[in-house]
mmCIF file with all atom_site columns, C-alpha atoms in Angstrom:
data_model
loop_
_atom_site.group_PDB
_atom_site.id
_atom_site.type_symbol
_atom_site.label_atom_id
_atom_site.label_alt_id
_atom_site.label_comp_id
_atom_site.label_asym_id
_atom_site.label_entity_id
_atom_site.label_seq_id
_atom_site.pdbx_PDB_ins_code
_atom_site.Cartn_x
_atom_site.Cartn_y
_atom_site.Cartn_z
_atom_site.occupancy
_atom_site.B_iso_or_equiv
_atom_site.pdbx_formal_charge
_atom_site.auth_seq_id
_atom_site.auth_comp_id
_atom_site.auth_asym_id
_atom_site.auth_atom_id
_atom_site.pdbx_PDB_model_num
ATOM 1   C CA . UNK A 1 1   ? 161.876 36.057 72.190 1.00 66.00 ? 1   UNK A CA 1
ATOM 2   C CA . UNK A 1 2   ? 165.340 36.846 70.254 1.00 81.00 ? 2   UNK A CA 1
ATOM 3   C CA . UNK A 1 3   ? 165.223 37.148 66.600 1.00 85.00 ? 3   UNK A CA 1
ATOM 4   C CA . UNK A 1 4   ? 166.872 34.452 65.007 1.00 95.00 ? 4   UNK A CA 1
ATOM 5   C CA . UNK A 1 5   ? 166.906 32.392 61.530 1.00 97.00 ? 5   UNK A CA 1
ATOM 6   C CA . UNK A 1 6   ? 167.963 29.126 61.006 1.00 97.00 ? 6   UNK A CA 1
ATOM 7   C CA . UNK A 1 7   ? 168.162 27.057 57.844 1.00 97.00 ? 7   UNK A CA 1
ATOM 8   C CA . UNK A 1 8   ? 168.122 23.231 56.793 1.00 96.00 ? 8   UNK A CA 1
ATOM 9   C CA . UNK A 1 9   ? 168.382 21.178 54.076 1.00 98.00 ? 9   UNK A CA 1
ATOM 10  C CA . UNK A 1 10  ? 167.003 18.243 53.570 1.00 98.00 ? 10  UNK A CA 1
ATOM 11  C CA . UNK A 1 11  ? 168.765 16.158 50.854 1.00 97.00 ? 11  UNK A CA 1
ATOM 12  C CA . UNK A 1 12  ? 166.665 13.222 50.648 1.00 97.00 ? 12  UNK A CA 1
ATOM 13  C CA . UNK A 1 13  ? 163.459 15.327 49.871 1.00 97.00 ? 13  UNK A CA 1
ATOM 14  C CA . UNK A 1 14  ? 165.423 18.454 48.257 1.00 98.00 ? 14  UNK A CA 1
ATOM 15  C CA . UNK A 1 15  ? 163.637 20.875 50.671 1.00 98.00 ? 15  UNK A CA 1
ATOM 16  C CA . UNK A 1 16  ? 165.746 24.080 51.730 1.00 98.00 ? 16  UNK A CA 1
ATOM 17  C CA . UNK A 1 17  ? 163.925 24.837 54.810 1.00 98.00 ? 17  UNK A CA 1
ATOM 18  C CA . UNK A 1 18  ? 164.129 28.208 56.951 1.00 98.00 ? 18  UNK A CA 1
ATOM 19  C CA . UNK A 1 19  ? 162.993 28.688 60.694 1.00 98.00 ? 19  UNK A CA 1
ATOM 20  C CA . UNK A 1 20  ? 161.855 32.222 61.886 1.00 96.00 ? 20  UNK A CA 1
ATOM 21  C CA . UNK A 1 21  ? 162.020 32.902 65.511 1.00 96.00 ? 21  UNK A CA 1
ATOM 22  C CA . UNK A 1 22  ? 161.156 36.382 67.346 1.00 95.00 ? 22  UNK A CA 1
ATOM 23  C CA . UNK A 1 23  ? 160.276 39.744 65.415 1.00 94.00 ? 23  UNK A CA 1
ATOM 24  C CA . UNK A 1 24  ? 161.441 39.524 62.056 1.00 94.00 ? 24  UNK A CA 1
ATOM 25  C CA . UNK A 1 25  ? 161.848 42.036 59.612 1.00 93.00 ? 25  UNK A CA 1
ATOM 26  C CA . UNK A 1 26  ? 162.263 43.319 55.974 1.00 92.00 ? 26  UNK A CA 1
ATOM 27  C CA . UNK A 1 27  ? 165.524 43.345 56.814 1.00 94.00 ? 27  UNK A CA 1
ATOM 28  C CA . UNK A 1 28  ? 165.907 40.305 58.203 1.00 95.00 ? 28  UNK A CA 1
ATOM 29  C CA . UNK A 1 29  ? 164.099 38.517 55.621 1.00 94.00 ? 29  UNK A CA 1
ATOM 30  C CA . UNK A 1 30  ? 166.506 40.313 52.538 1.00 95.00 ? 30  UNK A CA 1
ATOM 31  C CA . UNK A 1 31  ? 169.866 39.808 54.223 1.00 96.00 ? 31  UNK A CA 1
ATOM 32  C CA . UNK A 1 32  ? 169.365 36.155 55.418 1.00 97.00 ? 32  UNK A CA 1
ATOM 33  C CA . UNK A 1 33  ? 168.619 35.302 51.719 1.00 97.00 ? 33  UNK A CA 1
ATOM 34  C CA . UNK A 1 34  ? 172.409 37.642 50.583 1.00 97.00 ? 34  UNK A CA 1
ATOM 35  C CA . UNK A 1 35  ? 174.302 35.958 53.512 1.00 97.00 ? 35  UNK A CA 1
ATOM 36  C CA . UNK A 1 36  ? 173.228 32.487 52.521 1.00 97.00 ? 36  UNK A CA 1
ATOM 37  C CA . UNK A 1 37  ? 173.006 33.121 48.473 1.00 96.00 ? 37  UNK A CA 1
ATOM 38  C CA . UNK A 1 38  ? 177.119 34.593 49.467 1.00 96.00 ? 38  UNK A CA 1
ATOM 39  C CA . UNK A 1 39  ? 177.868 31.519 51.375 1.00 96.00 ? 39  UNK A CA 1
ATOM 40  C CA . UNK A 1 40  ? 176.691 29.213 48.871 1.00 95.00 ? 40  UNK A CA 1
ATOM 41  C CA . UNK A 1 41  ? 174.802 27.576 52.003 1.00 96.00 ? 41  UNK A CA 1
ATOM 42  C CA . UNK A 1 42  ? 171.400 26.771 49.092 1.00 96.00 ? 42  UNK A CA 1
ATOM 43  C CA . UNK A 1 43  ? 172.905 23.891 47.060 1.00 95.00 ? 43  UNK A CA 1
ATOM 44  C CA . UNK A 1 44  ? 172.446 24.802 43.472 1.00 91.00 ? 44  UNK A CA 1
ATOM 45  C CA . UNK A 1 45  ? 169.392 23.885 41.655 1.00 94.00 ? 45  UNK A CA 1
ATOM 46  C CA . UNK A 1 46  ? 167.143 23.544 44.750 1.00 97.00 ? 46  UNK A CA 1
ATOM 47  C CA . UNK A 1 47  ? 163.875 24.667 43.957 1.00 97.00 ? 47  UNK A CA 1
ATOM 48  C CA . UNK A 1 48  ? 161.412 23.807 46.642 1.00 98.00 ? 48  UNK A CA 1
ATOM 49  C CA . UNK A 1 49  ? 161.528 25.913 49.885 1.00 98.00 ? 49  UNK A CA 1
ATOM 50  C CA . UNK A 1 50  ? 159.527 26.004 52.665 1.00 98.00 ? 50  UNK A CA 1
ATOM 51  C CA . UNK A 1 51  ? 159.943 29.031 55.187 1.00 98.00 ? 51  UNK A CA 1
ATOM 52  C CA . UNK A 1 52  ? 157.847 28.608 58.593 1.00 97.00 ? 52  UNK A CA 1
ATOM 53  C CA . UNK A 1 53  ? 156.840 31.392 60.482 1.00 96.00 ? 53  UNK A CA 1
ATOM 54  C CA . UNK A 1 54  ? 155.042 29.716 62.915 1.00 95.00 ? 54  UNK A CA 1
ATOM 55  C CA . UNK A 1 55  ? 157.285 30.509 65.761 1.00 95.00 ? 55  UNK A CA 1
ATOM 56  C CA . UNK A 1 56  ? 158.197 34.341 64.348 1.00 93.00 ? 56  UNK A CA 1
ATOM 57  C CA . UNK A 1 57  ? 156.568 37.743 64.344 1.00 90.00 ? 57  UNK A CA 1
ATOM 58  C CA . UNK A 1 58  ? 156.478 39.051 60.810 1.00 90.00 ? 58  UNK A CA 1
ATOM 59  C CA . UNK A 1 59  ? 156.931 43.058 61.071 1.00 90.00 ? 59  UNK A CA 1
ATOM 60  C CA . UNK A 1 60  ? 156.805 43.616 57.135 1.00 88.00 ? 60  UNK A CA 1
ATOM 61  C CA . UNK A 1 61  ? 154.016 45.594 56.365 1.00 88.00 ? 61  UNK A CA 1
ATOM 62  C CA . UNK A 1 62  ? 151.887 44.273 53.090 1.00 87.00 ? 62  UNK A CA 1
ATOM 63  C CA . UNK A 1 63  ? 153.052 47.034 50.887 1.00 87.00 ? 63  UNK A CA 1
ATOM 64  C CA . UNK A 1 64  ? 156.929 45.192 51.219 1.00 91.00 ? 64  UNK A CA 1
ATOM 65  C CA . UNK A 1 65  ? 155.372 42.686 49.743 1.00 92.00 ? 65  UNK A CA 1
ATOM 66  C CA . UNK A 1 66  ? 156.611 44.343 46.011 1.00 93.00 ? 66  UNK A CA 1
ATOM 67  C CA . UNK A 1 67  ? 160.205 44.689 47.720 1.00 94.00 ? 67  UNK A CA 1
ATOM 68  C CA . UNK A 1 68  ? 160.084 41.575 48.617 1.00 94.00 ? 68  UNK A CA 1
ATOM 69  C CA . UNK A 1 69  ? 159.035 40.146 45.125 1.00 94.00 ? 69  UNK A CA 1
ATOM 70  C CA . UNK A 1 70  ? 161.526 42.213 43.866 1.00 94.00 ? 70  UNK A CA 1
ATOM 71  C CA . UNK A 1 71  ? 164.547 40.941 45.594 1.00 96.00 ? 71  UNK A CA 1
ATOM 72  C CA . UNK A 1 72  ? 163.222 37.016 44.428 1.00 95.00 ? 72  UNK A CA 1
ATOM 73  C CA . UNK A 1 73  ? 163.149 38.687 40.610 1.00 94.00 ? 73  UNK A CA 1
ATOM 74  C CA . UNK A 1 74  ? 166.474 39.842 40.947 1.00 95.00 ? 74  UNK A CA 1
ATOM 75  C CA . UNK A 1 75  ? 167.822 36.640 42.041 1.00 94.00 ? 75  UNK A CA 1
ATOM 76  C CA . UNK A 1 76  ? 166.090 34.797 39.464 1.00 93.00 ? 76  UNK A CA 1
ATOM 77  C CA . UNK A 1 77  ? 169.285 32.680 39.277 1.00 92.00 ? 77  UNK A CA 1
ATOM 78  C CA . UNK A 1 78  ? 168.749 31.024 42.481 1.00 94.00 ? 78  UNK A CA 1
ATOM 79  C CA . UNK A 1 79  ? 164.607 31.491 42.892 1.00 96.00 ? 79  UNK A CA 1
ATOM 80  C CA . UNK A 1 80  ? 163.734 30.539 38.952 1.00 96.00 ? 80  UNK A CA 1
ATOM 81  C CA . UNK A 1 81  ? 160.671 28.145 39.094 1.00 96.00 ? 81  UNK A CA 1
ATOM 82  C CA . UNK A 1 82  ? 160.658 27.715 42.496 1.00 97.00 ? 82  UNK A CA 1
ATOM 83  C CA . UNK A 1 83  ? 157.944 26.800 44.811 1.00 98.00 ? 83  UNK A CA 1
ATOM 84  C CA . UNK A 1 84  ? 158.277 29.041 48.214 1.00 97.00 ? 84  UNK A CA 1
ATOM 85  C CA . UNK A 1 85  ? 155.726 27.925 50.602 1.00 98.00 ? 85  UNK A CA 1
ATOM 86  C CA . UNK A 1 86  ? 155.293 30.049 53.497 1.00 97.00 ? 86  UNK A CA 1
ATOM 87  C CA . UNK A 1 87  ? 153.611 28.416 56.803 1.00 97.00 ? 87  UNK A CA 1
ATOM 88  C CA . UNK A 1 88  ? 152.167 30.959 58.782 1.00 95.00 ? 88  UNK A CA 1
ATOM 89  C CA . UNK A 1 89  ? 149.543 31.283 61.308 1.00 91.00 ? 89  UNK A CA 1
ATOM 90  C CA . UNK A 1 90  ? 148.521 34.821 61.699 1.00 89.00 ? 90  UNK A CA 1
ATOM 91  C CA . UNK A 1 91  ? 146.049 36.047 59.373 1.00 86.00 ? 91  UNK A CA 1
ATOM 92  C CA . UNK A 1 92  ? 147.480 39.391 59.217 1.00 84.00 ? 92  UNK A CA 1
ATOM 93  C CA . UNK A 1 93  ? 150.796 37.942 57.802 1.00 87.00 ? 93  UNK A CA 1
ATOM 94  C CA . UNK A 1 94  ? 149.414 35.689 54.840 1.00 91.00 ? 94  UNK A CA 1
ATOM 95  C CA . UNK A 1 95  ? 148.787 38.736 52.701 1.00 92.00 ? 95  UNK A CA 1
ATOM 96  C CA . UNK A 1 96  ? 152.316 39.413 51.936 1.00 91.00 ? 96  UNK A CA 1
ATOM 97  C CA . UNK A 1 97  ? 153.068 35.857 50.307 1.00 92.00 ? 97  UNK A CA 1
ATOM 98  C CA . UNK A 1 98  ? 149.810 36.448 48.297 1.00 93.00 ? 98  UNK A CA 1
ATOM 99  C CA . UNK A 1 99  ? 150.721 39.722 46.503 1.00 93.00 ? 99  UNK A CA 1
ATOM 100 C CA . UNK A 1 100 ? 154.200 38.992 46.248 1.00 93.00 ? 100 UNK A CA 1
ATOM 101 C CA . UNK A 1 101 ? 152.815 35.560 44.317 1.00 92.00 ? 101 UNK A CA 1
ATOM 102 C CA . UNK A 1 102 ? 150.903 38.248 42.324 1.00 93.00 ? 102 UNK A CA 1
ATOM 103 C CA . UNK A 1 103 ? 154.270 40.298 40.969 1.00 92.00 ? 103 UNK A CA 1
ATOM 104 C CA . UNK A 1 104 ? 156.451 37.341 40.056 1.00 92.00 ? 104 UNK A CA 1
ATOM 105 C CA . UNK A 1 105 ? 153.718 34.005 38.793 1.00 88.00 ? 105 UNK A CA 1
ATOM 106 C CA . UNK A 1 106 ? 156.122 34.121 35.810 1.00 91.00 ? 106 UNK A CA 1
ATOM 107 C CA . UNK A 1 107 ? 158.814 33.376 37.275 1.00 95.00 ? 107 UNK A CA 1
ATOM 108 C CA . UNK A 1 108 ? 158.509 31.622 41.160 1.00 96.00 ? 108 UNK A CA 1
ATOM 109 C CA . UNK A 1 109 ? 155.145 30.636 43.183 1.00 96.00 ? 109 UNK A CA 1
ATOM 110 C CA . UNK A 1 110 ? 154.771 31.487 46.624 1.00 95.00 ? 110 UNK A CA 1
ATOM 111 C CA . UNK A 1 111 ? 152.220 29.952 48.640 1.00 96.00 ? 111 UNK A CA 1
ATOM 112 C CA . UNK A 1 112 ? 150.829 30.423 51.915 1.00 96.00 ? 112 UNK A CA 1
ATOM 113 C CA . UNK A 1 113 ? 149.991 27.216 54.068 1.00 97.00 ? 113 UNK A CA 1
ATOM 114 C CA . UNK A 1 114 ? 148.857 26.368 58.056 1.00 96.00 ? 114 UNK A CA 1
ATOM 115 C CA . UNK A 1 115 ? 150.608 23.546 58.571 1.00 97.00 ? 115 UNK A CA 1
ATOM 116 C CA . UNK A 1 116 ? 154.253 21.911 57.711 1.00 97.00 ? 116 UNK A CA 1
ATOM 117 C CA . UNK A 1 117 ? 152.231 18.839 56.038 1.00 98.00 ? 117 UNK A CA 1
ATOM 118 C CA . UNK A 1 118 ? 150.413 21.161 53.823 1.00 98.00 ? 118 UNK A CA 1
ATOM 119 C CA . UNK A 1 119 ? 153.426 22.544 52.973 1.00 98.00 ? 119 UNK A CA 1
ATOM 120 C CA . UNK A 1 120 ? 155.386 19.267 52.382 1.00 98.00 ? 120 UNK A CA 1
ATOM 121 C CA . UNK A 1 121 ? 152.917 18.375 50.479 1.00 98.00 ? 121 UNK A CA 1
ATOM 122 C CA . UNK A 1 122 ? 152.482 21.060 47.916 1.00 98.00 ? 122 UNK A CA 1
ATOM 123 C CA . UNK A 1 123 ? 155.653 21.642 47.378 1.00 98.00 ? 123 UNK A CA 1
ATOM 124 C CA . UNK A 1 124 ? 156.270 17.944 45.826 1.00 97.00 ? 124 UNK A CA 1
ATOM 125 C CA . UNK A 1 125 ? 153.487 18.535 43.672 1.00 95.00 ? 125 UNK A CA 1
#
C-alpha cells in the first residue's frame, strides 16, 4: 500500500483529524505536522486531534517516541493543551503515544484508543 496522509477538519465538532495509510515513518510523521503548521491548513486554536492509524504501518521505533514529544514541545504554540488521541490497532505501536504522553503531561495529552468512538469520545471530555 502507498504511503500517504490525509487531513480533515471537522468544524462543527472542532476535531483536526489525520488519516495514515501505508508505512509511515518518523519522517513522515514530523514533516506532515511542518507542511501543514507552514500552510496554516490547522485553524488556530484547535486543540482536539485525533490521528488514526488504523489503516497505516507505524515504522517509528519506541525510543522516537522522545523525538517525537519533542517536536510537539517545540510547537507548543500550536499543540498547547491539546488532546492527541491516537487510534491504533497494533499492540506494538501503542507504546510510542504512551511515553511520548510521559515527556510532555505538562503541556499536551496523548492518548492511545481502538476505536474512532473511543476516540471521539475522549477527546470532548
Amino acid at each position: 500500500m502507498e504511503k500517504k496522509i490525509t487531513h480533515w477538519y471537522d468544524t462543527e465538532s472542532k476535531i483536526f483529524y489525520k488519516y495514515f495509510y501505508g508505512n509511515i515513518e518518523y519522517s513522515d510523521l514530523i514533516n506532515d505536522w511542518i507542511k501543514l503548521i507552514e500552510d496554516k491548513k490547522i485553524p488556530q486554536g484547535v486543540k482536539k486531534f485525533i490521528l488514526d492509524y488504523r489503516k497505516g504501518n507505524l515504522l517509528t521505533p519506541p525510543q522516537m517516541a522522545m523525538e517525537i514529544a519533542n517536536f510537539y514541545k517545540e510547537n507548543a504554540s500550536w499543540f498547547l493543551h491539546a488532546k492527541i488521541a491516537l487510534i491504533m490497532q497494533k499492540p506494538e505501536q501503542v507504546v510510542i503515544p504512551i511515553l511520548a504522553n510521559e515527556e510532555c503531561m505538562d503541556m499536551l495529552e496523548f492518548r492511545p484508543f481502538y476505536t474512532m468512538e473511543a476516540a471521539f469520545s475522549w477527546v470532548n471530555e
